[in-house]
Short mmCIF file of C-alpha atoms in Angstrom, two decimals:
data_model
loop_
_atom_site.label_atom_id
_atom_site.label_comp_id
_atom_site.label_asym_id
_atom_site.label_seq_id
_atom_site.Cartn_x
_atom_site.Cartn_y
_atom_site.Cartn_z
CA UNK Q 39 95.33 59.35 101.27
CA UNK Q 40 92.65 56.94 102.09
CA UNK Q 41 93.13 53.30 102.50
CA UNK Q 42 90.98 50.63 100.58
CA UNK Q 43 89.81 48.18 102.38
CA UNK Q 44 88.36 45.08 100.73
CA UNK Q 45 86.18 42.37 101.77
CA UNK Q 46 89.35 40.14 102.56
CA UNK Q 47 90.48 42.76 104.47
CA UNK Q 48 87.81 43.88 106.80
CA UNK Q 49 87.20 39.71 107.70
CA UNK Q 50 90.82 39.02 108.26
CA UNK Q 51 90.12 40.87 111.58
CA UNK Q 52 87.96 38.01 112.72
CA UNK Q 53 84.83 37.04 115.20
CA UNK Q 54 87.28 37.08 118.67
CA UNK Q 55 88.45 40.38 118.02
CA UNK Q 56 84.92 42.29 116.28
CA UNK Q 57 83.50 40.69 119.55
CA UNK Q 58 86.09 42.01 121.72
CA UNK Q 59 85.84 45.44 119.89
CA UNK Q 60 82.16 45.84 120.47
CA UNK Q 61 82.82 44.77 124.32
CA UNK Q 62 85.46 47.11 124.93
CA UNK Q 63 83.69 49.95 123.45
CA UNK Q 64 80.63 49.48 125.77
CA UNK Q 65 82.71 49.02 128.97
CA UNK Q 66 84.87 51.75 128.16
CA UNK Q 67 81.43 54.00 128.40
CA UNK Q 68 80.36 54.49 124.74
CA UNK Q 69 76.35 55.22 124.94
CA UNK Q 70 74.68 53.92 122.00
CA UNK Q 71 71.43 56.16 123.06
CA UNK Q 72 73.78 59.26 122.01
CA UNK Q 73 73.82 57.17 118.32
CA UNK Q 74 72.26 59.54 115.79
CA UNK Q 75 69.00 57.45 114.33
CA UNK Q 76 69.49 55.83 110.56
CA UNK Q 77 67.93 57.21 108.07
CA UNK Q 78 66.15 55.48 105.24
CA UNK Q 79 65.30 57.00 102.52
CA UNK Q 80 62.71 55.16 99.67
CA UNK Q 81 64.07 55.33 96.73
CA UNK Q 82 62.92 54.10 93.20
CA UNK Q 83 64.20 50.46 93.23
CA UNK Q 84 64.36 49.79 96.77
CA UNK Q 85 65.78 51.40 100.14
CA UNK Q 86 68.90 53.44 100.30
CA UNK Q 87 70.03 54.03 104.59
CA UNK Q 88 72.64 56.62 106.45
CA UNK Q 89 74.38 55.65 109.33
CA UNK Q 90 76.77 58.03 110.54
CA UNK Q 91 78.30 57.64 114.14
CA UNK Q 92 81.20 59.55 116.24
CA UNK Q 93 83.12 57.98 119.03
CA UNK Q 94 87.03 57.47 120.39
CA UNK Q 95 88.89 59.76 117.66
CA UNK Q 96 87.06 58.70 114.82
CA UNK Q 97 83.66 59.61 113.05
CA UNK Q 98 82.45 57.02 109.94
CA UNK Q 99 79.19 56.33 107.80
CA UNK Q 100 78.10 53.53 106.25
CA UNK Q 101 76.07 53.95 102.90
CA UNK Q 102 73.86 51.38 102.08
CA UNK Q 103 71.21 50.30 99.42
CA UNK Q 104 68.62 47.52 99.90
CA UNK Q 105 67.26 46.59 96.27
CA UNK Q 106 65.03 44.13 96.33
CA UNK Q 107 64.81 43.01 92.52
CA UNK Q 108 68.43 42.30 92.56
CA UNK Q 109 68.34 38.32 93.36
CA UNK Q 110 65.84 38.16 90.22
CA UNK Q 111 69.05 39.97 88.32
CA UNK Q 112 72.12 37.19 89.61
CA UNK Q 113 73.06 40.27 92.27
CA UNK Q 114 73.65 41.25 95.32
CA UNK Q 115 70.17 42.43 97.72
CA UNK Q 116 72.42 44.73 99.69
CA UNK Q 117 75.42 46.79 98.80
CA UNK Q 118 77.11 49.00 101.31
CA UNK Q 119 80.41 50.95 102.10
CA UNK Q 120 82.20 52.36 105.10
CA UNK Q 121 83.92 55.84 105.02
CA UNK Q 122 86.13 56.02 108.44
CA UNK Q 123 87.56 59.64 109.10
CA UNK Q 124 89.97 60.92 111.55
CA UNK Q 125 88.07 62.80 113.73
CA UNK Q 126 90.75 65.24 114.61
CA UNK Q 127 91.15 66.77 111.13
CA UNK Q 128 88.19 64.89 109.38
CA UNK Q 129 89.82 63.26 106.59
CA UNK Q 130 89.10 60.50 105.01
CA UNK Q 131 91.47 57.24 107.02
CA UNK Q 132 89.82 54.91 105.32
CA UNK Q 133 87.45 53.12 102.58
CA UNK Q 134 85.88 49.63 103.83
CA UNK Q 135 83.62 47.02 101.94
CA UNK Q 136 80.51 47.71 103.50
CA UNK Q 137 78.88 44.50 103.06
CA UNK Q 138 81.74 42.52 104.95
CA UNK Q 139 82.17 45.16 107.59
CA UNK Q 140 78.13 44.87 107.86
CA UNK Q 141 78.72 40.64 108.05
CA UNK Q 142 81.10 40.75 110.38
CA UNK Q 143 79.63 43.19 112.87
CA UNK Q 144 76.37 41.80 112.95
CA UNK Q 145 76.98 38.57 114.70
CA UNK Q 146 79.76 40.06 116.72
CA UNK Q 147 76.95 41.96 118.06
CA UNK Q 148 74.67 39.27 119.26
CA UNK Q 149 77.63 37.47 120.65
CA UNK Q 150 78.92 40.03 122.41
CA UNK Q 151 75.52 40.24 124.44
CA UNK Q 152 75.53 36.96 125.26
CA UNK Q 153 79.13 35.65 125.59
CA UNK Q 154 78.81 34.99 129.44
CA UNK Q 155 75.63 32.73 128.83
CA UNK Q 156 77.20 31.18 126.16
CA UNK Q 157 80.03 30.26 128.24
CA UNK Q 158 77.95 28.45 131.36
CA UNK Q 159 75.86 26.80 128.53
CA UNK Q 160 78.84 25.82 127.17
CA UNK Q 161 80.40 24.38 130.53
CA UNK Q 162 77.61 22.26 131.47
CA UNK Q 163 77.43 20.71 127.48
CA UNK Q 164 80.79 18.46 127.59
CA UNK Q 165 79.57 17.70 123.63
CA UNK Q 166 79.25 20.82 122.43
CA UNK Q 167 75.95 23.48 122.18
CA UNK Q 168 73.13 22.72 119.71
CA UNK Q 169 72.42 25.13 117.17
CA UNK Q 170 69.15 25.64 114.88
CA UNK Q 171 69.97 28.39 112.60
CA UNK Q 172 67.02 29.89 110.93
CA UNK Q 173 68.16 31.26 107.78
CA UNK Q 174 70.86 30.46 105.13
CA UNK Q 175 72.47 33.50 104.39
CA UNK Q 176 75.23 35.52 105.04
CA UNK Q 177 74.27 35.97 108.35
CA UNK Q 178 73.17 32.57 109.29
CA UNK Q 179 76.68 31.49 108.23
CA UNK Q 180 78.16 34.61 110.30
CA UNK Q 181 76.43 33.76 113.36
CA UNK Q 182 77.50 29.76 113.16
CA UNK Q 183 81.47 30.88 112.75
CA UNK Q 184 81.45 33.38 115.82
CA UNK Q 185 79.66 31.36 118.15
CA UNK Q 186 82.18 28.45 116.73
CA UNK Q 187 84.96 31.19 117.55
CA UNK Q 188 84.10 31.47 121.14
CA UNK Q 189 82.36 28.13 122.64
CA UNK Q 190 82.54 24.55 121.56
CA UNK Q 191 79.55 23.68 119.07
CA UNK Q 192 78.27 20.03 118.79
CA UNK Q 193 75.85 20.32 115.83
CA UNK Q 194 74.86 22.84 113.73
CA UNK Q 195 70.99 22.76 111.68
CA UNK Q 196 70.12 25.28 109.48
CA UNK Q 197 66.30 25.72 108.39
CA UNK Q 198 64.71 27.33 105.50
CA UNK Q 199 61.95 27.36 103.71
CA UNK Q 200 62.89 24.43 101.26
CA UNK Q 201 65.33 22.84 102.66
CA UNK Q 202 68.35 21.17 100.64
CA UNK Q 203 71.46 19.93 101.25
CA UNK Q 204 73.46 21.06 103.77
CA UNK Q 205 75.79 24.27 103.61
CA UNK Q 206 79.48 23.98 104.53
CA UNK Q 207 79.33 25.49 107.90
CA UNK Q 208 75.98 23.28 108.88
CA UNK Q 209 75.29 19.83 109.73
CA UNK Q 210 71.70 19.13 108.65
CA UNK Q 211 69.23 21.07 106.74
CA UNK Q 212 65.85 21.28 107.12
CA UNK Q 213 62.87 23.08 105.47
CA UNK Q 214 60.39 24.74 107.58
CA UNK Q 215 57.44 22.24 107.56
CA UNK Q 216 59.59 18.96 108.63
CA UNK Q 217 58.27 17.58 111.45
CA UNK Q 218 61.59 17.22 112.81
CA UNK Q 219 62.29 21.23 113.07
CA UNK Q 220 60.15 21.33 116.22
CA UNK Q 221 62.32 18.33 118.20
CA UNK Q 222 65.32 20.69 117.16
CA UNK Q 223 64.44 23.87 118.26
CA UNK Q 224 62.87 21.70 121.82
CA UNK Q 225 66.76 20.51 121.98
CA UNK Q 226 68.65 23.46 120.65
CA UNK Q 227 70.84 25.35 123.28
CA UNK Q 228 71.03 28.52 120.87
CA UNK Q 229 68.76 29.36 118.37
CA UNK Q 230 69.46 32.02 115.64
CA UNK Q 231 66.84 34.03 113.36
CA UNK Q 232 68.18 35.54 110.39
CA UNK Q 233 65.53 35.63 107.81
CA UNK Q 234 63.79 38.51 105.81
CA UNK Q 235 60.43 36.66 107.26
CA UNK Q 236 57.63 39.38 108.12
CA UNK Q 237 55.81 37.06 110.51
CA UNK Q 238 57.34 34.57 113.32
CA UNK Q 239 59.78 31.61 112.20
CA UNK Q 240 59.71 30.11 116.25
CA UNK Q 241 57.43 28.71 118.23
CA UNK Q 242 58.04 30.32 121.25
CA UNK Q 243 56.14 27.62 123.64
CA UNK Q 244 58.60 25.40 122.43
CA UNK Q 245 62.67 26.96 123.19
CA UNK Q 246 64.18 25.82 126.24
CA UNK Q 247 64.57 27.81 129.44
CA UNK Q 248 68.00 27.85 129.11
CA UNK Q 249 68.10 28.44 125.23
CA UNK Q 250 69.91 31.63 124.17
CA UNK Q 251 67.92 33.43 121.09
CA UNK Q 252 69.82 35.87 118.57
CA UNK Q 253 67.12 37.54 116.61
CA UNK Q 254 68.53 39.68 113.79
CA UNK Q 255 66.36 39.81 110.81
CA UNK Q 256 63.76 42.40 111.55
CA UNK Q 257 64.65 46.08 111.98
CA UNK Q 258 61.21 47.47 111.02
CA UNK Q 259 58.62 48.10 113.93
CA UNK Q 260 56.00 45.80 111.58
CA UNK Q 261 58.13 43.32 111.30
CA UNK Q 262 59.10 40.00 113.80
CA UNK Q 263 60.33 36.45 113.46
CA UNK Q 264 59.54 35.98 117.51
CA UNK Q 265 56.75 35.28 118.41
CA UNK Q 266 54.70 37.43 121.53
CA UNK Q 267 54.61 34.02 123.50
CA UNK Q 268 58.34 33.50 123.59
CA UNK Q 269 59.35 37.76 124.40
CA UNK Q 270 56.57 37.50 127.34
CA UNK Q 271 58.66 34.73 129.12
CA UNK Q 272 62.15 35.66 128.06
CA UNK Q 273 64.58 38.09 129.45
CA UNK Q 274 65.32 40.54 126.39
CA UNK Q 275 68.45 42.07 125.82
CA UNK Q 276 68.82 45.31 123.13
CA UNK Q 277 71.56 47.52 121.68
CA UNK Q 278 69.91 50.39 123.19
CA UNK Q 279 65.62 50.79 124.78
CA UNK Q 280 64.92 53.59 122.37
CA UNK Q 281 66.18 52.14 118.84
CA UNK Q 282 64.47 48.70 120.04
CA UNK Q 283 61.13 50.57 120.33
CA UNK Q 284 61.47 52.49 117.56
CA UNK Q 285 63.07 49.92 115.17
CA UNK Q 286 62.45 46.43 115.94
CA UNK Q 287 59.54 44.51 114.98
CA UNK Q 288 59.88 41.61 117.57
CA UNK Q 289 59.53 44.48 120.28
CA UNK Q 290 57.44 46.46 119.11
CA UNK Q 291 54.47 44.28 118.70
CA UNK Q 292 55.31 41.86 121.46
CA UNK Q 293 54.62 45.13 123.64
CA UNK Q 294 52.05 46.52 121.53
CA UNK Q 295 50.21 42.75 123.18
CA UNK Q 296 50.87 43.63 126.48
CA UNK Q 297 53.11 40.56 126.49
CA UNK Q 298 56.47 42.31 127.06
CA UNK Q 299 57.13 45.61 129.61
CA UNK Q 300 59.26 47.68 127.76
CA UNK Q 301 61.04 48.60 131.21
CA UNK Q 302 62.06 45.11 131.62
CA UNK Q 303 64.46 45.32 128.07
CA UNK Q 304 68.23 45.12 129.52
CA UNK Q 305 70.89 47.28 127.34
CA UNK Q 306 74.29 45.51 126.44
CA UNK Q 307 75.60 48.55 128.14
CA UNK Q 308 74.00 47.78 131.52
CA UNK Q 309 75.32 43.97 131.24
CA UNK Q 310 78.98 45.07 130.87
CA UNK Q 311 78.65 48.13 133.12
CA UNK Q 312 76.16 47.59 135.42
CA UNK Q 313 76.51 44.20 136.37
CA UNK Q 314 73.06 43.69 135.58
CA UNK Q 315 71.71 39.90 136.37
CA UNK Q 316 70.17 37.61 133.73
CA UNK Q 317 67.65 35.07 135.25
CA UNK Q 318 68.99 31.35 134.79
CA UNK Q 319 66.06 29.88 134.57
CA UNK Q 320 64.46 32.02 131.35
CA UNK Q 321 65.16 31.95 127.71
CA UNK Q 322 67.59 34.74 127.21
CA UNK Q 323 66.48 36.69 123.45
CA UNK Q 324 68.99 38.76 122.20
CA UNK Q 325 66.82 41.22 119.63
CA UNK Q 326 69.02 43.64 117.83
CA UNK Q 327 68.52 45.43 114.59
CA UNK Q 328 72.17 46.88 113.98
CA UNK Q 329 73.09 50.61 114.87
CA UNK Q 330 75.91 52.90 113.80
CA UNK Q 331 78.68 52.84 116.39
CA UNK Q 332 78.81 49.31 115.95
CA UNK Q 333 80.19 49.55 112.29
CA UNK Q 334 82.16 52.41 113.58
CA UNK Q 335 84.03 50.36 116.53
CA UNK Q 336 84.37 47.22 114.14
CA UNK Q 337 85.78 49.65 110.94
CA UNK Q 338 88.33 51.14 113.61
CA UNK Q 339 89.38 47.91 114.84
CA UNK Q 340 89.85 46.95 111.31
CA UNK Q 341 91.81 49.89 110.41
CA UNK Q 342 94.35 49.47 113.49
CA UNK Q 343 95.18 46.08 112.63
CA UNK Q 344 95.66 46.25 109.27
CA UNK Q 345 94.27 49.07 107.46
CA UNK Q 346 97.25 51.69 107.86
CA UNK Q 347 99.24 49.29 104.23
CA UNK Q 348 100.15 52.05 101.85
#
């Protein structure tokens, strides 16, 4: 019989252990170029997307729908769900809130990437790092609460295109055209895109050598919220070369300008198994647009800790 899993339960899992989930997967050897490619399919009111993925004794899918007129209607943009199977006997373990599994992963991705940075940034800023958050949502939230989870955080500014008051999880908020956004983003130790902008939301001439970027908005090749100046002097790490040139906007075109050689992107895998080197003295961008074995390893991880209740 298959277990339902709701929104409460997939988060109860946490940041530390979705980003110790997606670590472990990727130094264990999973290969997210063997990942089978999304597919989205147009439908009438919007997108709907497949993502089905095998690995370590279990196969899952995620169904999701992308409707666009919702937020005029009072609902949701995106609604999702996870089927987990054993895949020994391919039943059905499992039935997960798609949305939260898709919350929680997300950031846990980015972090995972960039945990090591995050941790010498951390040790030379006694305070606390400096976040500017582009982005209010879900996902700007997400980010703030699994950096939090991992490395002290001394201030926290969200920016958006109006501004307002300040969520719980931020300090300040900002809109877009305030002068003060570019003396934030000069200052900021990470900065985080997570906006459904189609054109760029930085100013790459003005992030910090030593910033960390987590871009995580765009996964259409048209589509960026980083600008060519700030890829062409930044190390870039992906979830995998051939989804990121397929898939992700900030890429894409940054190549497409001769800006950014796409044999310079680093993999997550090579980081963790390869001992590849990240240049100190560069911005380190951290472009992903979400892929299937990430729900997968995140649903699993789920499941074992709490997903086997009658």
């Amino acid at each position: 019989m298959s277990v339902l899993l709701d929104a409460g339960d997939v988060l109860a899992l946490g940041p530390v252990a979705a980003v110790a989930a997606i670590r472990d997967a990727l130094a264990a050897g999973l290969d997210p170029d063997a990942d089978v490619p999304r597919a989205v399919l147009p439908l009438a009111a919007g997108q709907g997307l497949l993502m089905p993925s095998e690995y370590g004794g279990w196969f899952g899918v995620k169904v999701a729908t992308v409707a666009p007129g919702n937020a005029g209607r009072g609902l949701p943009r995106i609604n999702a769900t996870y089927l987990l199977h054993d895949s020994e006997t391919l039943t059905c373990s499992a039935i997960l809130d798609g949305v939260a599994l898709t919350t929680l992963r997300t950031p846990a991705v980015a972090v995972a990437a960039c945990l090591d940075r995050l941790r010498t940034l951390a040790g030379s800023s006694p305070g606390g790092l400096r976040l500017v958050v582009f982005g209010a949502g879900p996902q700007g939230e997400g980010h703030v609460t699994t950096i939090r989870a991992h490395v002290p955080v001394a201030e926290a500014v969200v920016v958006t295109r109006r501004g307002g008051a300040a969520p719980a999880w931020a300090d300040r908020h900002l809109a877009a055209g305030d002068p003060e956004v570019a003396g934030r983003v000069r200052g900021a130790d990470v900065l985080v895109t997570a906006t459904s902008a189609r054109e760029p939301v930085v100013q790459g001439r003005l992030v910090r050598d030593s910033a960390v970027v987590l871009a995580v908005g765009s996964h259409e090749p048209s589509v960026r919220e980083l600008d060519g100046a700030l890829m062409a002097r930044a190390t870039v790490v992906v979830e995998s070369r051939v989804a990121a040139l397929r898939e992700a906007g900030d890429v894409v075109l940054a190549v497409k300008e001769e800006g950014l050689d796409p044999d310079s992107l680093v993999t997550m895998a090579e980081l963790l198994t390869s001992g590849a080197v990240i240049p100190a003295g560069r911005p380190l961008v951290v472009k992903t647009t979400g892929m299937a074995w990430e729900d997968l390893v995140v649903a699993a991880a789920v499941y074992r800790q709490g997903g086997r209740k009658a």
